[in-house]
Amino acid sequence: MERTFIMIKPDGVQRGLVGEVIGRFETKGFTLVGLKFMSVSRELAEEHYDVHKERPFFGSLVDFICSSPVVAMVWEGEGVVASARTLIGATNPLSADPGTIRGDFGVSVGRNLIHGSDAIETAQKEIALWFSEKELVSWEPTVNTWLYE
Ligand code: IDP
Ligand code: MG
């Protein structure tokens, strides 16, 4: 089963959208396998956004991620990596479709509420960066017989 890394960024936490965001993944039918509420060190934020280190917004992005707590999660399900990106919506909330998390709740690219891994390989790297093996819970929700054929 595929897994992806999802993070509710500081703006999502401050705006009281933790329950709303988790609810979208739950009601979609994905399985929560890891969850922690945490402050992010500069080192972890810089490593997480390493691909963007040459971009002009890198410094302010790292400052932002470290500015207030986040909710780090791992979600599991068939096709969850791509599907989570669809649920999240486009990077710029102004152009994200209504019905997506960014489309429904955001107005600015630097405050776009949530992170989701962009590919299966990235997801594996990000999960390993944010979670230890023992923080992840492998379980089979009984409802899966009603979600999967
Ligand atoms: P993604 O989060 O949709 O995968 P990326 O292009 O990987 O988008 O960018 C990572 C994060 O960097 C974005 O979610 C956003 O917080 C921030 N970011 C991206 N582009 C800009 C920008 O032009 N200005 C400010 N922040 C940006
Ligand atoms: Mg990205």
PDB file of C-alpha atoms and ligand atoms in Angstrom:
ATOM      1  CA  MET A   1       0.000   0.000   0.000  1.00  0.00           C
ATOM      2  CA  GLU A   2       1.265   3.467  -0.917  1.00  0.00           C
ATOM      3  CA  ARG A   3       2.082   6.073   1.746  1.00  0.00           C
ATOM      4  CA  THR A   4       2.531   9.839   1.584  1.00  0.00           C
ATOM      5  CA  PHE A   5       3.824  12.567   3.867  1.00  0.00           C
ATOM      6  CA  ILE A   6       1.393  15.372   4.687  1.00  0.00           C
ATOM      7  CA  MET A   7       2.122  18.402   6.858  1.00  0.00           C
ATOM      8  CA  ILE A   8      -0.373  21.001   8.065  1.00  0.00           C
ATOM      9  CA  LYS A   9       1.780  24.122   7.987  1.00  0.00           C
ATOM     10  CA  PRO A  10       1.824  26.783  10.746  1.00  0.00           C
ATOM     11  CA  ASP A  11      -0.935  28.820   9.067  1.00  0.00           C
ATOM     12  CA  GLY A  12      -3.264  25.808   8.950  1.00  0.00           C
ATOM     13  CA  VAL A  13      -2.689  25.148  12.653  1.00  0.00           C
ATOM     14  CA  GLN A  14      -3.047  28.820  13.656  1.00  0.00           C
ATOM     15  CA  ARG A  15      -6.252  29.150  11.658  1.00  0.00           C
ATOM     16  CA  GLY A  16      -7.855  26.184  13.396  1.00  0.00           C
ATOM     17  CA  LEU A  17      -7.999  23.989  10.305  1.00  0.00           C
ATOM     18  CA  VAL A  18      -6.356  20.854  11.743  1.00  0.00           C
ATOM     19  CA  GLY A  19      -9.645  18.971  12.188  1.00  0.00           C
ATOM     20  CA  GLU A  20     -10.960  20.103   8.808  1.00  0.00           C
ATOM     21  CA  VAL A  21      -7.820  18.966   6.972  1.00  0.00           C
ATOM     22  CA  ILE A  22      -7.547  15.618   8.762  1.00  0.00           C
ATOM     23  CA  GLY A  23     -11.275  15.089   8.114  1.00  0.00           C
ATOM     24  CA  ARG A  24     -10.785  15.440   4.377  1.00  0.00           C
ATOM     25  CA  PHE A  25      -8.222  12.639   4.302  1.00  0.00           C
ATOM     26  CA  GLU A  26     -10.296  10.462   6.651  1.00  0.00           C
ATOM     27  CA  THR A  27     -13.578  10.863   4.796  1.00  0.00           C
ATOM     28  CA  LYS A  28     -11.863  10.305   1.449  1.00  0.00           C
ATOM     29  CA  GLY A  29     -10.976   6.848   2.737  1.00  0.00           C
ATOM     30  CA  PHE A  30      -7.252   7.071   3.437  1.00  0.00           C
ATOM     31  CA  THR A  31      -5.663   5.518   6.502  1.00  0.00           C
ATOM     32  CA  LEU A  32      -3.716   7.489   9.100  1.00  0.00           C
ATOM     33  CA  VAL A  33      -0.488   5.689   9.971  1.00  0.00           C
ATOM     34  CA  GLY A  34       1.533   8.493  11.613  1.00  0.00           C
ATOM     35  CA  LEU A  35       0.674  11.750  13.361  1.00  0.00           C
ATOM     36  CA  LYS A  36       2.588  14.251  15.453  1.00  0.00           C
ATOM     37  CA  PHE A  37       2.192  17.851  16.564  1.00  0.00           C
ATOM     38  CA  MET A  38       5.592  19.474  16.680  1.00  0.00           C
ATOM     39  CA  SER A  39       7.832  22.493  16.363  1.00  0.00           C
ATOM     40  CA  VAL A  40      10.178  22.222  13.398  1.00  0.00           C
ATOM     41  CA  SER A  41      13.922  22.817  13.727  1.00  0.00           C
ATOM     42  CA  ARG A  42      15.719  24.915  11.121  1.00  0.00           C
ATOM     43  CA  GLU A  43      17.781  21.890  10.199  1.00  0.00           C
ATOM     44  CA  LEU A  44      14.694  19.748   9.491  1.00  0.00           C
ATOM     45  CA  ALA A  45      12.930  22.525   7.540  1.00  0.00           C
ATOM     46  CA  GLU A  46      16.036  23.156   5.422  1.00  0.00           C
ATOM     47  CA  GLU A  47      16.435  19.441   4.697  1.00  0.00           C
ATOM     48  CA  HIS A  48      12.734  19.058   3.857  1.00  0.00           C
ATOM     49  CA  TYR A  49      12.827  21.968   1.374  1.00  0.00           C
ATOM     50  CA  ASP A  50      16.355  21.229   0.121  1.00  0.00           C
ATOM     51  CA  VAL A  51      15.188  21.092  -3.540  1.00  0.00           C
ATOM     52  CA  HIS A  52      14.180  24.755  -3.230  1.00  0.00           C
ATOM     53  CA  LYS A  53      17.383  25.998  -1.592  1.00  0.00           C
ATOM     54  CA  GLU A  54      18.380  28.172  -4.572  1.00  0.00           C
ATOM     55  CA  ARG A  55      14.935  29.774  -4.875  1.00  0.00           C
ATOM     56  CA  PRO A  56      14.465  33.361  -3.637  1.00  0.00           C
ATOM     57  CA  PHE A  57      11.696  32.327  -1.215  1.00  0.00           C
ATOM     58  CA  PHE A  58      13.746  29.585   0.489  1.00  0.00           C
ATOM     59  CA  GLY A  59      14.772  31.652   3.541  1.00  0.00           C
ATOM     60  CA  SER A  60      11.298  32.999   4.225  1.00  0.00           C
ATOM     61  CA  LEU A  61       9.774  29.552   3.643  1.00  0.00           C
ATOM     62  CA  VAL A  62      12.082  27.991   6.238  1.00  0.00           C
ATOM     63  CA  ASP A  63      11.398  30.889   8.656  1.00  0.00           C
ATOM     64  CA  PHE A  64       7.668  30.349   8.183  1.00  0.00           C
ATOM     65  CA  ILE A  65       7.748  26.575   8.735  1.00  0.00           C
ATOM     66  CA  CYS A  66       9.737  27.095  11.949  1.00  0.00           C
ATOM     67  CA  SER A  67       7.596  30.007  13.176  1.00  0.00           C
ATOM     68  CA  SER A  68       4.813  28.020  14.850  1.00  0.00           C
ATOM     69  CA  PRO A  69       3.890  24.331  15.307  1.00  0.00           C
ATOM     70  CA  VAL A  70       2.904  21.993  12.482  1.00  0.00           C
ATOM     71  CA  VAL A  71       1.045  18.684  12.239  1.00  0.00           C
ATOM     72  CA  ALA A  72       3.138  16.028  10.497  1.00  0.00           C
ATOM     73  CA  MET A  73       1.296  12.980   9.177  1.00  0.00           C
ATOM     74  CA  VAL A  74       1.637   9.868   7.096  1.00  0.00           C
ATOM     75  CA  TRP A  75      -1.428   8.676   5.187  1.00  0.00           C
ATOM     76  CA  GLU A  76      -1.827   5.355   3.399  1.00  0.00           C
ATOM     77  CA  GLY A  77      -4.008   4.082   0.583  1.00  0.00           C
ATOM     78  CA  GLU A  78      -4.064   3.046  -3.048  1.00  0.00           C
ATOM     79  CA  GLY A  79      -2.764   5.956  -5.118  1.00  0.00           C
ATOM     80  CA  VAL A  80      -2.564   8.197  -2.043  1.00  0.00           C
ATOM     81  CA  VAL A  81       0.439  10.234  -3.229  1.00  0.00           C
ATOM     82  CA  ALA A  82      -1.233  11.643  -6.353  1.00  0.00           C
ATOM     83  CA  SER A  83      -4.694  11.728  -4.797  1.00  0.00           C
ATOM     84  CA  ALA A  84      -3.462  13.755  -1.811  1.00  0.00           C
ATOM     85  CA  ARG A  85      -2.009  16.319  -4.220  1.00  0.00           C
ATOM     86  CA  THR A  86      -5.437  16.535  -5.873  1.00  0.00           C
ATOM     87  CA  LEU A  87      -7.156  17.001  -2.499  1.00  0.00           C
ATOM     88  CA  ILE A  88      -4.595  19.693  -1.592  1.00  0.00           C
ATOM     89  CA  GLY A  89      -4.868  21.665  -4.852  1.00  0.00           C
ATOM     90  CA  ALA A  90      -2.480  23.899  -6.793  1.00  0.00           C
ATOM     91  CA  THR A  91       0.499  25.526  -5.056  1.00  0.00           C
ATOM     92  CA  ASN A  92      -1.049  28.996  -5.418  1.00  0.00           C
ATOM     93  CA  PRO A  93      -4.354  28.939  -3.505  1.00  0.00           C
ATOM     94  CA  LEU A  94      -5.748  31.656  -5.775  1.00  0.00           C
ATOM     95  CA  SER A  95      -5.630  29.276  -8.708  1.00  0.00           C
ATOM     96  CA  ALA A  96      -6.439  26.108  -6.732  1.00  0.00           C
ATOM     97  CA  ASP A  97      -9.833  24.621  -7.569  1.00  0.00           C
ATOM     98  CA  PRO A  98     -12.737  25.089  -5.151  1.00  0.00           C
ATOM     99  CA  GLY A  99     -13.192  21.868  -3.219  1.00  0.00           C
ATOM    100  CA  THR A 100      -9.454  21.513  -2.677  1.00  0.00           C
ATOM    101  CA  ILE A 101      -7.906  22.438   0.666  1.00  0.00           C
ATOM    102  CA  ARG A 102      -5.874  25.337  -0.748  1.00  0.00           C
ATOM    103  CA  GLY A 103      -8.746  26.375  -3.020  1.00  0.00           C
ATOM    104  CA  ASP A 104     -11.203  26.512  -0.129  1.00  0.00           C
ATOM    105  CA  PHE A 105      -9.056  28.091   2.562  1.00  0.00           C
ATOM    106  CA  GLY A 106      -6.156  30.095   1.130  1.00  0.00           C
ATOM    107  CA  VAL A 107      -5.316  33.250  -0.800  1.00  0.00           C
ATOM    108  CA  SER A 108      -1.515  33.319  -0.953  1.00  0.00           C
ATOM    109  CA  VAL A 109       1.285  31.019  -2.127  1.00  0.00           C
ATOM    110  CA  GLY A 110       3.401  31.699   0.956  1.00  0.00           C
ATOM    111  CA  ARG A 111       0.471  30.717   3.208  1.00  0.00           C
ATOM    112  CA  ASN A 112      -0.897  27.688   1.414  1.00  0.00           C
ATOM    113  CA  LEU A 113      -1.751  25.663   4.509  1.00  0.00           C
ATOM    114  CA  ILE A 114      -0.447  22.222   3.723  1.00  0.00           C
ATOM    115  CA  HIS A 115       2.369  20.184   2.226  1.00  0.00           C
ATOM    116  CA  GLY A 116       1.996  16.883   0.383  1.00  0.00           C
ATOM    117  CA  SER A 117       4.717  14.746  -1.195  1.00  0.00           C
ATOM    118  CA  ASP A 118       4.849  15.167  -4.975  1.00  0.00           C
ATOM    119  CA  ALA A 119       5.861  11.611  -5.997  1.00  0.00           C
ATOM    120  CA  ILE A 120       6.198   8.117  -4.536  1.00  0.00           C
ATOM    121  CA  GLU A 121       9.980   8.418  -4.238  1.00  0.00           C
ATOM    122  CA  THR A 122       9.739  11.851  -2.585  1.00  0.00           C
ATOM    123  CA  ALA A 123       7.139  10.462  -0.182  1.00  0.00           C
ATOM    124  CA  GLN A 124       9.489   7.681   0.914  1.00  0.00           C
ATOM    125  CA  LYS A 125      12.289  10.201   1.525  1.00  0.00           C
ATOM    126  CA  GLU A 126      10.040  12.625   3.410  1.00  0.00           C
ATOM    127  CA  ILE A 127       8.463   9.921   5.586  1.00  0.00           C
ATOM    128  CA  ALA A 128      11.939   8.719   6.574  1.00  0.00           C
ATOM    129  CA  LEU A 129      13.012  12.310   7.287  1.00  0.00           C
ATOM    130  CA  TRP A 130      10.048  13.155   9.541  1.00  0.00           C
ATOM    131  CA  PHE A 131       9.190   9.832  11.194  1.00  0.00           C
ATOM    132  CA  SER A 132      11.076   6.970  12.770  1.00  0.00           C
ATOM    133  CA  GLU A 133       9.934   3.455  11.891  1.00  0.00           C
ATOM    134  CA  LYS A 134       8.424   2.963  15.350  1.00  0.00           C
ATOM    135  CA  GLU A 135       6.294   6.107  15.055  1.00  0.00           C
ATOM    136  CA  LEU A 136       4.398   4.551  12.135  1.00  0.00           C
ATOM    137  CA  VAL A 137       1.506   2.210  12.848  1.00  0.00           C
ATOM    138  CA  SER A 138       0.632  -0.489  10.340  1.00  0.00           C
ATOM    139  CA  TRP A 139      -3.035  -1.400  10.694  1.00  0.00           C
ATOM    140  CA  GLU A 140      -5.937  -2.452   8.557  1.00  0.00           C
ATOM    141  CA  PRO A 141      -9.117  -0.446   9.179  1.00  0.00           C
ATOM    142  CA  THR A 142     -12.113  -2.800   9.178  1.00  0.00           C
ATOM    143  CA  VAL A 143     -13.939  -0.297   6.941  1.00  0.00           C
ATOM    144  CA  ASN A 144     -11.485  -1.096   4.113  1.00  0.00           C
ATOM    145  CA  THR A 145     -13.729  -3.951   2.976  1.00  0.00           C
ATOM    146  CA  TRP A 146     -16.259  -1.196   2.156  1.00  0.00           C
ATOM    147  CA  LEU A 147     -13.691   1.061   0.505  1.00  0.00           C
ATOM    148  CA  TYR A 148     -11.864  -1.423  -1.697  1.00  0.00           C
ATOM    149  CA  GLU A 149     -13.327  -4.045  -4.012  1.00  0.00           C
TER     150      GLU A 149
HETATM  151  P1  IDP B   1       3.999  22.456  -3.466  1.00  0.00           P
HETATM  152  O1  IDP B   1       3.918  22.715  -1.978  1.00  0.00           O
HETATM  153  O2  IDP B   1       2.670  22.628  -4.129  1.00  0.00           O
HETATM  154  O3  IDP B   1       4.655  21.135  -3.791  1.00  0.00           O
HETATM  155  P2  IDP B   1       6.479  23.711  -4.347  1.00  0.00           P
HETATM  156  O4  IDP B   1       6.686  24.323  -5.700  1.00  0.00           O
HETATM  157  O5  IDP B   1       7.172  22.428  -4.056  1.00  0.00           O
HETATM  158  O6  IDP B   1       4.905  23.610  -4.097  1.00  0.00           O
HETATM  159  O7  IDP B   1       6.931  24.806  -3.290  1.00  0.00           O
HETATM  160  C1  IDP B   1       7.074  24.430  -1.931  1.00  0.00           C
HETATM  161  C2  IDP B   1       6.469  25.512  -1.078  1.00  0.00           C
HETATM  162  O8  IDP B   1       7.230  26.703  -1.233  1.00  0.00           O
HETATM  163  C3  IDP B   1       5.039  25.929  -1.456  1.00  0.00           C
HETATM  164  O9  IDP B   1       4.060  25.083  -0.908  1.00  0.00           O
HETATM  165  C4  IDP B   1       4.971  27.318  -0.870  1.00  0.00           C
HETATM  166  O10 IDP B   1       4.768  27.271   0.534  1.00  0.00           O
HETATM  167  C5  IDP B   1       6.374  27.821  -1.125  1.00  0.00           C
HETATM  168  N1  IDP B   1       6.468  28.584  -2.375  1.00  0.00           N
HETATM  169  C6  IDP B   1       6.505  28.078  -3.623  1.00  0.00           C
HETATM  170  N2  IDP B   1       6.587  29.056  -4.547  1.00  0.00           N
HETATM  171  C7  IDP B   1       6.597  30.209  -3.836  1.00  0.00           C
HETATM  172  C8  IDP B   1       6.672  31.586  -4.207  1.00  0.00           C
HETATM  173  O11 IDP B   1       6.738  31.959  -5.377  1.00  0.00           O
HETATM  174  N3  IDP B   1       6.663  32.493  -3.173  1.00  0.00           N
HETATM  175  C9  IDP B   1       6.588  32.133  -1.871  1.00  0.00           C
HETATM  176  N4  IDP B   1       6.517  30.841  -1.485  1.00  0.00           N
HETATM  177  C10 IDP B   1       6.529  29.905  -2.450  1.00  0.00           C
HETATM  178 MG    MG B   2       6.638  20.488  -3.570  1.00  0.00          MG
END
